[in-house]
Coordinates of C-alpha atoms in Angstrom, one line a residue:
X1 CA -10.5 18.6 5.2
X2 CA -9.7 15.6 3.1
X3 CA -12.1 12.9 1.7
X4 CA -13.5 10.1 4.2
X5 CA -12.8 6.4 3.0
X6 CA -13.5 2.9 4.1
X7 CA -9.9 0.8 3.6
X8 CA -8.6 -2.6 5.3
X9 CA -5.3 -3.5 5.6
X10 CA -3.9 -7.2 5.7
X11 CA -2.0 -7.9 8.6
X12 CA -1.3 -10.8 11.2
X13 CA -3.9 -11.2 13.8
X14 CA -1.8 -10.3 16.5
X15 CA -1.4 -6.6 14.5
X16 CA -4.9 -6.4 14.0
X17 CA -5.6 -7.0 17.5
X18 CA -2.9 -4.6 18.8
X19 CA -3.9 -1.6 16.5
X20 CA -7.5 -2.4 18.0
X21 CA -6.4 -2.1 21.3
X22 CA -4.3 0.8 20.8
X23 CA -1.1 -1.3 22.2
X24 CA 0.4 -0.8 18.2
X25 CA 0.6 2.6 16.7
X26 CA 0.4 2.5 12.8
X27 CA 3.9 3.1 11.3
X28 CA 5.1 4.4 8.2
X29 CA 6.3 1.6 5.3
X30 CA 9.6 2.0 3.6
X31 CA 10.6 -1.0 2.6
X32 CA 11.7 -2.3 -0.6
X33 CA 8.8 -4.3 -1.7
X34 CA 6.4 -0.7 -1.3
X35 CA 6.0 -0.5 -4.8
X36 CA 4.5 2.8 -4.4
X37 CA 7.0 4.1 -1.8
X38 CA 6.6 5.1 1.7
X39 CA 3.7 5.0 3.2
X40 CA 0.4 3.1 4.6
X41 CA -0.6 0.5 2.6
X42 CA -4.8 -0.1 2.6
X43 CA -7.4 -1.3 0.1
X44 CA -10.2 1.1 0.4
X45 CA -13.3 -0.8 0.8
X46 CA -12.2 -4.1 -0.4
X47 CA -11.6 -6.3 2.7
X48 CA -11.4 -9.4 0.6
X49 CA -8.5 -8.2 -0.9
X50 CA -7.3 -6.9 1.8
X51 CA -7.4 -10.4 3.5
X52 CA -6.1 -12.4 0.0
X53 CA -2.8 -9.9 0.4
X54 CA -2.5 -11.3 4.3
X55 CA -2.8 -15.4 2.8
X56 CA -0.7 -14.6 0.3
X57 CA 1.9 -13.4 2.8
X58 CA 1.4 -16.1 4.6
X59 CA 1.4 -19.3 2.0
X60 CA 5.0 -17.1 0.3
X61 CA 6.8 -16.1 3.0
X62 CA 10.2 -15.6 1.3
X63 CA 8.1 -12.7 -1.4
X64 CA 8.3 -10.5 1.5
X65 CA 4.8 -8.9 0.5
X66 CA 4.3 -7.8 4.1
X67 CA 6.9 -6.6 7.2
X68 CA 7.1 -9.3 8.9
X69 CA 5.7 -12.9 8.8
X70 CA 2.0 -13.9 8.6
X71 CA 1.0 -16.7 10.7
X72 CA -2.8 -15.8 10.7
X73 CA -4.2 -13.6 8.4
X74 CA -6.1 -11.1 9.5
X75 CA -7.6 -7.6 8.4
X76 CA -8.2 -4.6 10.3
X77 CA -10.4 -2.0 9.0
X78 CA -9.8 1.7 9.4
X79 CA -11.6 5.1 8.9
X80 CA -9.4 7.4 6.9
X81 CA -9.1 11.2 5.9
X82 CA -7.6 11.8 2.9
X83 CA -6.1 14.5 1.5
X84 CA -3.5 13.4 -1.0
X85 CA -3.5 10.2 -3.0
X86 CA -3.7 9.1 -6.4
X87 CA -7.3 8.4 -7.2
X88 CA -7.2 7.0 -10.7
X89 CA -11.2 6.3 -10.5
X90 CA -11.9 10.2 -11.6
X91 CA -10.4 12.1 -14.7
X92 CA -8.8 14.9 -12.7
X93 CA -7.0 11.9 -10.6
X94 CA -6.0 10.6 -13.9
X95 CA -4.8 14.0 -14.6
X96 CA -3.3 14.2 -11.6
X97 CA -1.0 10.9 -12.5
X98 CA -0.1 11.9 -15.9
X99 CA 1.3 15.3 -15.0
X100 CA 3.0 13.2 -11.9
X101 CA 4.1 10.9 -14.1
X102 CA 5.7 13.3 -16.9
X103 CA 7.4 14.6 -14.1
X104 CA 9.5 11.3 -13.1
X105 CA 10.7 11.1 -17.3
X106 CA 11.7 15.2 -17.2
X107 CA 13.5 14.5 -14.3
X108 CA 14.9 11.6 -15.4
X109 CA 15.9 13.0 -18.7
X110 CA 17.7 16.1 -17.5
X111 CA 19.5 13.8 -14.3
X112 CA 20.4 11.1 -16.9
X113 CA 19.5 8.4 -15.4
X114 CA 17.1 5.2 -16.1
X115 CA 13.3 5.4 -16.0
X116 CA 12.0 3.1 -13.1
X117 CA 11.0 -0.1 -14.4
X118 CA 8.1 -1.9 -13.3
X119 CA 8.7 -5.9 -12.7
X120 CA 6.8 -9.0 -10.7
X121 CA 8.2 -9.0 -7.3
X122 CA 7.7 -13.4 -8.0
X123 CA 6.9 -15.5 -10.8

């Protein structure tokens, strides 16, 4: 059994209202603006930020911070159990990130190629 958190995730309205109603299944992310990779993307229990994301979707449009277009931003709560993440708020999920971390520059180093590099997705 995993750890039960408290996370919002901006959306559009009519995606908020859908995944209330049940008419919307959540759906894995993999797009190229996930700078984390695949996955859900929520703010656990920070529904203001949640909601800046959404008007920041909608006012930039072309910075592709979301899947599809905002019109009205919206944010939809959810209950979550987690059992794998990064939590850097603890020193064994700090651990966790440095070991994770070393691991992308071994791997890197014995495949030759470039470290991932981190840059703004917009000035």
């Amino acid at each position: 059994m995993g750890q039960i958190v408290l996370a919002y995730h901006g959306c559009d309205v009519t995606t908020r209202d859908g995944l209330v109603r049940g008419e919307i299944k959540p759906r894995i992310s993999s797009n190229q603006y996930d700078w984390l990779g695949d996955g859900l993307y929520f703010f656990e229990g920070d529904s203001g930020r949640a909601l800046k994301l959404a008007h920041n979707s909608h006012a930039n449009p072309s910075q592709l911070l979301t899947r599809k277009p905002i019109a009205t931003p919206a944010v939809v709560g959810a209950i979550l159990e987690v059992e794998r993440w990064f939590d850097l708020t603890t020193q064994a999920g700090i651990a966790s990130f440095t070991h994770a971390a070393q691991a992308v520059v071994d791997g890197s180093r014995e495949d030759a190629t470039s470290l991932p590099v981190n840059k703004p997705a917009f000035e």
